[in-house]
Coordinates of N, CA and C in Angstrom, one line a residue:
X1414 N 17.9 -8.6 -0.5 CA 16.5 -8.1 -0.6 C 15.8 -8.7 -1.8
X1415 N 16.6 -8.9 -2.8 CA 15.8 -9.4 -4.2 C 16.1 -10.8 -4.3
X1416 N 16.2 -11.3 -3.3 CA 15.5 -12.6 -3.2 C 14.6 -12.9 -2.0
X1417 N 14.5 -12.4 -1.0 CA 13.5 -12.5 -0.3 C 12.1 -12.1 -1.5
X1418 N 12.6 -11.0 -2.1 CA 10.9 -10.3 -2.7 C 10.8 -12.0 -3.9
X1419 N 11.3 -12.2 -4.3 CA 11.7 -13.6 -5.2 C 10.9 -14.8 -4.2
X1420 N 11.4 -14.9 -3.0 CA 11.0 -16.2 -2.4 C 10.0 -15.6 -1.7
X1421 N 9.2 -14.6 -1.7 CA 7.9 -14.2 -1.6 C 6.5 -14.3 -2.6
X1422 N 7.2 -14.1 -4.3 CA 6.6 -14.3 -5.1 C 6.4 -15.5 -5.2
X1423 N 7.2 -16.6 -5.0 CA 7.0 -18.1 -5.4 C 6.2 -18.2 -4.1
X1424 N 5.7 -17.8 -3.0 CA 4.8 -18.4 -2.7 C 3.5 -18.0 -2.8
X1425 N 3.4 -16.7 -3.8 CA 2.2 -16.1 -3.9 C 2.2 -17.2 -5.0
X1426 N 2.9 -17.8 -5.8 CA 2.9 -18.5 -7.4 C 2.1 -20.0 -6.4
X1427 N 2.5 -20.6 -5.5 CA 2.4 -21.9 -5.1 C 0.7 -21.4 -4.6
X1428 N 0.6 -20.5 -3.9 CA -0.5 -20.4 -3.6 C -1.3 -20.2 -4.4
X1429 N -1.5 -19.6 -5.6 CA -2.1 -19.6 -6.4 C -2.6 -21.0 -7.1
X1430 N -1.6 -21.6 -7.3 CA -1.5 -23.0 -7.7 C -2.4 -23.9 -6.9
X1431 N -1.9 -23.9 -5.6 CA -2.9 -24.8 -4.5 C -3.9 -24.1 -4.5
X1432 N -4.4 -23.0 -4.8 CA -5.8 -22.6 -5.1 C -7.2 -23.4 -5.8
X1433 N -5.9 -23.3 -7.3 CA -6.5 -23.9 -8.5 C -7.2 -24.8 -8.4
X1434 N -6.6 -25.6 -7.5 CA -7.0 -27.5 -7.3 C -7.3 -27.5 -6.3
X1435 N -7.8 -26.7 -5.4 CA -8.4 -26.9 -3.9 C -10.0 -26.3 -4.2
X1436 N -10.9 -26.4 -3.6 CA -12.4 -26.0 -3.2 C -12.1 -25.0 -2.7
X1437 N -12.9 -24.1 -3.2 CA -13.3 -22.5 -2.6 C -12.9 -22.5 -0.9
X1438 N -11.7 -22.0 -0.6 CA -11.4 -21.9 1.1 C -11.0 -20.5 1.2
X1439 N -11.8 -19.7 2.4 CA -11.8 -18.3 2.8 C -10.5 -18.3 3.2
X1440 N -10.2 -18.7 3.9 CA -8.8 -18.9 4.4 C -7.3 -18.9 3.6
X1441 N -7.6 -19.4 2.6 CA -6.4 -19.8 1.4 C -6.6 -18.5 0.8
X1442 N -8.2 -18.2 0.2 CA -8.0 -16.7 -0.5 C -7.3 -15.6 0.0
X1443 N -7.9 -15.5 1.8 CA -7.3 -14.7 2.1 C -5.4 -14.3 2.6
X1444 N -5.5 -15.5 2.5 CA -3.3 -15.3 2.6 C -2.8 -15.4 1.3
X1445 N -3.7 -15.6 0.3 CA -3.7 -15.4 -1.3 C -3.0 -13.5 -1.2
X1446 N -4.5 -13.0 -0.8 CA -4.0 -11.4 -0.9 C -3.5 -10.9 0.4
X1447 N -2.8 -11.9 0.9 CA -1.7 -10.9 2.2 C -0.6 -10.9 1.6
X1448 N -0.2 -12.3 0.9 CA 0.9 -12.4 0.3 C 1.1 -11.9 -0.9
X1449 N 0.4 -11.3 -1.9 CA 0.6 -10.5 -3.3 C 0.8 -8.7 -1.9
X1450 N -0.4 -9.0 -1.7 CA 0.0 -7.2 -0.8 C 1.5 -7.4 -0.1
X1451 N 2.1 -8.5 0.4 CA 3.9 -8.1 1.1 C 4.1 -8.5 -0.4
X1452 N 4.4 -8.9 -1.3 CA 5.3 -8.7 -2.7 C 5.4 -7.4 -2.9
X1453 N 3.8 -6.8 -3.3 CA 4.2 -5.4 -3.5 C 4.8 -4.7 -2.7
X1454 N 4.4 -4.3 -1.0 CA 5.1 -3.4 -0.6 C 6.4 -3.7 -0.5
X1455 N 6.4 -5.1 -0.4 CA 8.7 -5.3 -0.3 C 9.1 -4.7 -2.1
X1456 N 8.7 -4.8 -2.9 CA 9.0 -4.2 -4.1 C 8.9 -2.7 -4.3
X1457 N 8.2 -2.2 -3.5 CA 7.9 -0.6 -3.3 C 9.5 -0.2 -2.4
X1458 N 9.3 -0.8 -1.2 CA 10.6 -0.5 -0.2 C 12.0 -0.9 -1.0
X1459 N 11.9 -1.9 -1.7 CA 13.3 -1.8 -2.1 C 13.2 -1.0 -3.5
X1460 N 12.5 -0.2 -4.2 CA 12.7 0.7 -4.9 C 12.9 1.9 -4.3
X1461 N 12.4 2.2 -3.2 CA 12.5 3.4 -2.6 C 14.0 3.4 -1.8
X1462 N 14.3 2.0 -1.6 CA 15.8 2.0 -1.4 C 16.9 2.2 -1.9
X1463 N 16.7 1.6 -3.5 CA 17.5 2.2 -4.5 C 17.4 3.8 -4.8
X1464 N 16.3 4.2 -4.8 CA 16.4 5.3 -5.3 C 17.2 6.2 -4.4
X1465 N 18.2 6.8 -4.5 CA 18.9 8.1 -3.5 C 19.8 8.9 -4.1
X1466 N 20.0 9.9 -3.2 CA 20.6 11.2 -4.0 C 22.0 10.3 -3.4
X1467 N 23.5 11.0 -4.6 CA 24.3 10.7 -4.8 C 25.0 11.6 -5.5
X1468 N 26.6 11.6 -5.4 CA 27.5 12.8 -5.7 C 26.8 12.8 -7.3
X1469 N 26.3 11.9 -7.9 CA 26.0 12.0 -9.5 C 24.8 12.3 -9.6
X1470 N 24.0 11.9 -8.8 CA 22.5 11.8 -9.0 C 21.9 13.1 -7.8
X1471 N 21.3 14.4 -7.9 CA 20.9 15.3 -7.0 C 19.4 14.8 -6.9
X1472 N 19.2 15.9 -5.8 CA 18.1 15.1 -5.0 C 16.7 15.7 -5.9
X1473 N 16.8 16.8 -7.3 CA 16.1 17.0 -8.0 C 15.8 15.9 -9.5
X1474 N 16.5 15.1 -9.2 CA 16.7 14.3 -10.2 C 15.7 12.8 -9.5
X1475 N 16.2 12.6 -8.3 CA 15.4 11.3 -7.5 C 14.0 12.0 -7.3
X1476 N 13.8 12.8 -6.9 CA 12.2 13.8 -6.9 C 11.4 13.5 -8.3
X1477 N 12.4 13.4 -9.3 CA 11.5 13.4 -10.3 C 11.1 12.3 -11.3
X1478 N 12.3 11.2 -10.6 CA 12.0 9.9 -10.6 C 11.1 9.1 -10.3
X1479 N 11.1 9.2 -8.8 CA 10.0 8.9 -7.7 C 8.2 9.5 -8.2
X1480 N 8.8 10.5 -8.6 CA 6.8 11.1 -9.2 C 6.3 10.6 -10.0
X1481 N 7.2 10.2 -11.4 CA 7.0 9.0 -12.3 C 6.2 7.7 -11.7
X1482 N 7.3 7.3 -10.7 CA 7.0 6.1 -10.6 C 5.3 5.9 -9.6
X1483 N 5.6 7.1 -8.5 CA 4.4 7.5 -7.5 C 3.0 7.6 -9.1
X1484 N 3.0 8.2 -10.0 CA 2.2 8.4 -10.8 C 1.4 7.1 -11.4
X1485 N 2.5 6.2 -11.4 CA 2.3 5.1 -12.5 C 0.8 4.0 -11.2
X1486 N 1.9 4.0 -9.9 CA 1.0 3.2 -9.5 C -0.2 3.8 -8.1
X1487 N -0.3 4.9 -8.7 CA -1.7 5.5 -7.8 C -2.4 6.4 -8.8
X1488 N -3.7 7.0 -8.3 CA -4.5 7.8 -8.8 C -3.9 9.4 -8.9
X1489 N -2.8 9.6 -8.1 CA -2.7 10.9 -7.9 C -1.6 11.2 -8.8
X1490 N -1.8 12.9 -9.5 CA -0.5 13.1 -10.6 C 0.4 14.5 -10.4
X1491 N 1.6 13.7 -9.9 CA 2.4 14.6 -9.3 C 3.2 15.5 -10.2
X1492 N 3.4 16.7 -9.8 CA 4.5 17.6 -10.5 C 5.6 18.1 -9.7
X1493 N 6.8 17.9 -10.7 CA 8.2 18.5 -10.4 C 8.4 19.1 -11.3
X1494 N 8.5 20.3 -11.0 CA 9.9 20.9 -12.0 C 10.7 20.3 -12.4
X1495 N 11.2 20.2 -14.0 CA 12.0 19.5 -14.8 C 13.4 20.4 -14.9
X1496 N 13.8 21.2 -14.3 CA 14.9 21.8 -15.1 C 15.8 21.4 -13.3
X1497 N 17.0 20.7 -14.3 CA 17.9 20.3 -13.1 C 18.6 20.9 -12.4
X1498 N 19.4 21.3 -11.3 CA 19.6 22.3 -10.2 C 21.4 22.1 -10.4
X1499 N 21.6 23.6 -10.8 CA 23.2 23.5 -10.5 C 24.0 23.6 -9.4
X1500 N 23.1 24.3 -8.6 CA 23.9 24.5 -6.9 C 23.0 23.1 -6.6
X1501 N 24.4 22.2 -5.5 CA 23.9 21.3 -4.9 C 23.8 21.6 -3.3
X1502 N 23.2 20.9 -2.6 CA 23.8 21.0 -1.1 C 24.7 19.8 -1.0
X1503 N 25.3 19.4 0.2 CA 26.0 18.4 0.7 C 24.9 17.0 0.3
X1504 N 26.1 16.0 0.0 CA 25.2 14.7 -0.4 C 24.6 14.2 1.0
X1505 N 24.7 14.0 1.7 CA 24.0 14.1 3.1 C 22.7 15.1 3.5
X1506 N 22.6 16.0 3.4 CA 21.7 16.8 3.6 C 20.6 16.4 2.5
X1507 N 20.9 16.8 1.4 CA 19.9 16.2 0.2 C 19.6 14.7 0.3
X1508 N 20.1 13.8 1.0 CA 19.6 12.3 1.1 C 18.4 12.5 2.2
X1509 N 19.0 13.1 3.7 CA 17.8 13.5 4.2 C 16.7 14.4 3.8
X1510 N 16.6 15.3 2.8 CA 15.9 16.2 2.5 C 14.5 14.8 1.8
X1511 N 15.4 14.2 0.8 CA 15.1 13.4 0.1 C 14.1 12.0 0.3
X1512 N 14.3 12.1 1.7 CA 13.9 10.8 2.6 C 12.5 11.8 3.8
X1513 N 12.7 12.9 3.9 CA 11.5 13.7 4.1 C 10.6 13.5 3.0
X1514 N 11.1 14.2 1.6 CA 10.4 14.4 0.5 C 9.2 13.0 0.4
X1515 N 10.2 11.8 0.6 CA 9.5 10.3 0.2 C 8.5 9.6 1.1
X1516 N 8.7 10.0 2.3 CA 7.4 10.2 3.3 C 6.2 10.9 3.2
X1517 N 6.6 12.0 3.1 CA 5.8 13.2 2.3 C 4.8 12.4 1.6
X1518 N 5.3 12.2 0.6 CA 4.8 12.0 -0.6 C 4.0 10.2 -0.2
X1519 N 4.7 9.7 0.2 CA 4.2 8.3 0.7 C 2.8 8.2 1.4
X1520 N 2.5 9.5 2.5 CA 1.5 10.1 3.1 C 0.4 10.2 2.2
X1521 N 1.1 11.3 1.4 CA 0.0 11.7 -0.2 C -0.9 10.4 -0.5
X1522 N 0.2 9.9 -0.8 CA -0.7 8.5 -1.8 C -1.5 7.9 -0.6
X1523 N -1.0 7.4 0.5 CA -1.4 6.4 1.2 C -3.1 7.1 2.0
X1524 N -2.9 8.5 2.2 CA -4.1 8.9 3.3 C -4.8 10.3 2.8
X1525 N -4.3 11.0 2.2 CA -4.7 12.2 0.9 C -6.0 12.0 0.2
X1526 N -5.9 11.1 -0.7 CA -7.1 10.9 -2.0 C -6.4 11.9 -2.3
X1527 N -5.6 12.5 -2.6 CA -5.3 13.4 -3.7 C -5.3 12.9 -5.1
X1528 N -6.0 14.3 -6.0 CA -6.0 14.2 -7.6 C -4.5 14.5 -8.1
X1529 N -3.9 15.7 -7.6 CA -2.5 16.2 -7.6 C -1.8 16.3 -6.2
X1530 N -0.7 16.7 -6.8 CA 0.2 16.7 -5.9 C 1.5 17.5 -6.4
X1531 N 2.0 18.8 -5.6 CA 3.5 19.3 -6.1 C 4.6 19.8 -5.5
X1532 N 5.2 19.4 -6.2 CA 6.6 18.9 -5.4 C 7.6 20.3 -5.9
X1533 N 7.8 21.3 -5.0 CA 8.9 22.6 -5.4 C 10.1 22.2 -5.0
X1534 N 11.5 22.5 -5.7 CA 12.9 22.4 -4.7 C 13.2 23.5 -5.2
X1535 N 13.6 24.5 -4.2 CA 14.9 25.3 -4.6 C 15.9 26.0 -4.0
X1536 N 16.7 26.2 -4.3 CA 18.1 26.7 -3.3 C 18.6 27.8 -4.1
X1537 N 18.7 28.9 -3.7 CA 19.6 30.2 -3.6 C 20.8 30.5 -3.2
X1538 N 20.8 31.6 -2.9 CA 22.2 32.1 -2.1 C 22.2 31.9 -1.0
X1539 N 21.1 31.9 -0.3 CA 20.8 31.8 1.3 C 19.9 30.6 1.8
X1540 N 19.0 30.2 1.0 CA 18.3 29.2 1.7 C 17.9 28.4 0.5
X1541 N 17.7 27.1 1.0 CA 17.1 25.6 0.6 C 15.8 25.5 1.0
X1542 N 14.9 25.4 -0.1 CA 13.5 25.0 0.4 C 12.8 23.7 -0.5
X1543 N 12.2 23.2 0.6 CA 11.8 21.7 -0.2 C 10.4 21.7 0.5
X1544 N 9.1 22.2 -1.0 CA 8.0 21.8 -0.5 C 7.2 20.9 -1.4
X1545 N 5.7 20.3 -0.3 CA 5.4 19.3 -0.6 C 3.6 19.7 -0.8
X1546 N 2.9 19.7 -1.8 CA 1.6 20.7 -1.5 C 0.8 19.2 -2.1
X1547 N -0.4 19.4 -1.5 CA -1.8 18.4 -2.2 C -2.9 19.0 -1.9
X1548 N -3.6 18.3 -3.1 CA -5.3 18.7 -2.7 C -6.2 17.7 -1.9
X1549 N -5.8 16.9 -1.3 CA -6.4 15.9 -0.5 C -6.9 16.4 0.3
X1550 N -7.8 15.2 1.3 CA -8.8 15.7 2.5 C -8.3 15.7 3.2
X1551 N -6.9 16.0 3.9 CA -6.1 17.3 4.9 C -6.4 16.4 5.8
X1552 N -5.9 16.6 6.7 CA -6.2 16.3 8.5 C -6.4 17.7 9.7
X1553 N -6.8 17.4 10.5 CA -6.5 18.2 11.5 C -5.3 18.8 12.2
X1554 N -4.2 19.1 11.6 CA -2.8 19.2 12.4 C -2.4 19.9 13.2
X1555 N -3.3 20.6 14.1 CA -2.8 20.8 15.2 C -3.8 19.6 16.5
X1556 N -3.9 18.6 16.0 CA -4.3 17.5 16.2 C -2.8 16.8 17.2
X1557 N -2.9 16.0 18.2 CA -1.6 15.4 19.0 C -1.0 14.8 17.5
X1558 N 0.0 14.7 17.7 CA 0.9 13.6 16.4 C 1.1 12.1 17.4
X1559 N 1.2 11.4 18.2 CA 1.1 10.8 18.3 C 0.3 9.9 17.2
X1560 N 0.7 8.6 16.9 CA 0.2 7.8 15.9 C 0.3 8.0 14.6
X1561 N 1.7 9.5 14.4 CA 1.6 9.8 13.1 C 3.3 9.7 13.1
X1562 N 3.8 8.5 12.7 CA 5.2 7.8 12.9 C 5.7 8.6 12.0
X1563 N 5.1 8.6 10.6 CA 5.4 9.7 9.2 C 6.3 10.8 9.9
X1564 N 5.2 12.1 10.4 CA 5.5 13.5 11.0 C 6.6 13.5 11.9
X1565 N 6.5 12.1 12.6 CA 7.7 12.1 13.9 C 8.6 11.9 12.7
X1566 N 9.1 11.0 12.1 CA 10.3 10.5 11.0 C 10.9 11.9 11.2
X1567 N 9.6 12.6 9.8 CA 9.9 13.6 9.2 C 11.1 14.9 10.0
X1568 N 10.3 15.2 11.1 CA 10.7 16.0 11.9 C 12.1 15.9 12.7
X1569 N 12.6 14.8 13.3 CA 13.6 14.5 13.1 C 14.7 14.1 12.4
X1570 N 14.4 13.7 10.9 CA 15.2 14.1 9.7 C 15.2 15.6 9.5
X1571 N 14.4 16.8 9.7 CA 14.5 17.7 9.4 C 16.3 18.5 10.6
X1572 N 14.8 18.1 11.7 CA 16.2 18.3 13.4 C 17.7 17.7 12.9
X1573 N 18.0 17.2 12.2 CA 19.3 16.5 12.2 C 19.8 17.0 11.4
X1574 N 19.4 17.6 10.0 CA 20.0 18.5 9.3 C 20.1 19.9 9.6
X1575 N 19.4 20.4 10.6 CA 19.5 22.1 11.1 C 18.3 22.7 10.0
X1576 N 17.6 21.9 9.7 CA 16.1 22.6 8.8 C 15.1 22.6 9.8
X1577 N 14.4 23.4 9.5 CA 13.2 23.4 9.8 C 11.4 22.6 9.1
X1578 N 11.1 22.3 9.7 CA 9.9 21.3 9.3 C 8.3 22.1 9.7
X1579 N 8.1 22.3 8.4 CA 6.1 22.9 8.7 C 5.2 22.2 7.6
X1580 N 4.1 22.0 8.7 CA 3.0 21.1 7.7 C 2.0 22.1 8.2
X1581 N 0.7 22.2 7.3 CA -0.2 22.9 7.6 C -1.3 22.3 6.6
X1582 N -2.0 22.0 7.6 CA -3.0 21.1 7.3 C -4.8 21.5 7.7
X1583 N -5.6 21.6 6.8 CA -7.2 21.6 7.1 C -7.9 20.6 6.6
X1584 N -8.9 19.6 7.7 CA -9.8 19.1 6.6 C -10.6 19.4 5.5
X1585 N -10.3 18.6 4.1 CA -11.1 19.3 3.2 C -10.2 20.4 2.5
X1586 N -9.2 20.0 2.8 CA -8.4 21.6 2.3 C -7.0 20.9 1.7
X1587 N -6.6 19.6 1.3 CA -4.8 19.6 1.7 C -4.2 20.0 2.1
X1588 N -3.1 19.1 2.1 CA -1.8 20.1 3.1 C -0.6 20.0 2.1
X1589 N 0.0 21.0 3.0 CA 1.2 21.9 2.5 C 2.6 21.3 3.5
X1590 N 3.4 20.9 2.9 CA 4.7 20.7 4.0 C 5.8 21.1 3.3
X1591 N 6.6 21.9 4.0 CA 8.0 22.5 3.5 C 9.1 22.5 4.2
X1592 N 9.9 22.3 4.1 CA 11.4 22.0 4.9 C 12.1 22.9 4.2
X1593 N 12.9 24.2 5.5 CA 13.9 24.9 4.5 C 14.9 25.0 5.7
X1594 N 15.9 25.3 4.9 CA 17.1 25.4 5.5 C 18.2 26.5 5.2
X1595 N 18.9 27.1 6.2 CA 20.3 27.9 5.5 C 21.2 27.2 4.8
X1596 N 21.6 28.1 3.6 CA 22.6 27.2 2.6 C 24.0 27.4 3.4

């Protein structure tokens, strides 16, 4: 992967270069910014690759990583609870929880405008809950989901762990999504 994102960069670097020394061409500019836009997002995906929950790393720890980093490179400013979780679930369940959570949040940034965003985890004696709130301009969600690849993901990561999956959504209002589960 980190050389494709490498032999991606060198040709945003060559293009840039044949820019320099070429006459104003709409054409060159514009695969100028196709190819800086795939550097970033292949650098986004393979961060989001690295990041996962693990027997060492819980999935309140990558939540709060990810917000950082979600923070640095968008307008929106997320909160996690900082105090780290001594009951874990199974490393499995928390990777999916975790891979909900990052859609979630992926959503936020990408179609929201959200100012904030926050991010709850917590698990008890009985139940696991993992919610996802913003103040963005909402959608319609009892709207078809078709064309909403996100929601489908989501929901079948939810199905696969025995959780349950709710979003609730108004225009004008943000939305709220939470996944809980029996511990």
């Amino acid at each position: 992967h980190d050389h494709l994102a490498q032999s991606l960069a060198y040709v945003a670097f060559e293009l840039e270069r044949l820019a320099a020394h070429a006459e104003p061409d709409y054409e060159l500019q514009h695969l100028r910014g196709v190819v800086r836009g795939l550097v970033g997002e292949l650098r986004e995906a393979l961060h989001g690759l690295r990041s996962n929950v693990s027997e060492s790393i819980g999935l309140d720890q990558v939540l709060s990583d990810f917000a950082i980093h979600l923070e640095k490179r968008s307008a929106t400013e997320v909160s996690v609870p900082a105090e780290p979780r001594t009951t874990r679930l199974p490393v499995l369940v928390e990777q999916e929880l975790w891979r909900i959570a990052q859609q979630a949040l992926i959503n936020v940034e990408r179609h929201a405008q959200a100012r904030h965003c926050s991010v709850t985890w917590a698990v008890d004696d009985s139940r696991a809950r993992l919610e996802i709130r913003d103040d963005g301009q909402g959608f319609r969600s009892e709207a078809p989901a078709s064309g909403r690849f996100g929601l489908v993901g989501m929901r079948e990561r939810a199905d696969a762990i025995g959780a349950a999956l709710s979003v609730e959504s108004k225009p004008g209002r943000g939305t709220a999504g939470s996944v809980s589960r029996r511990v």
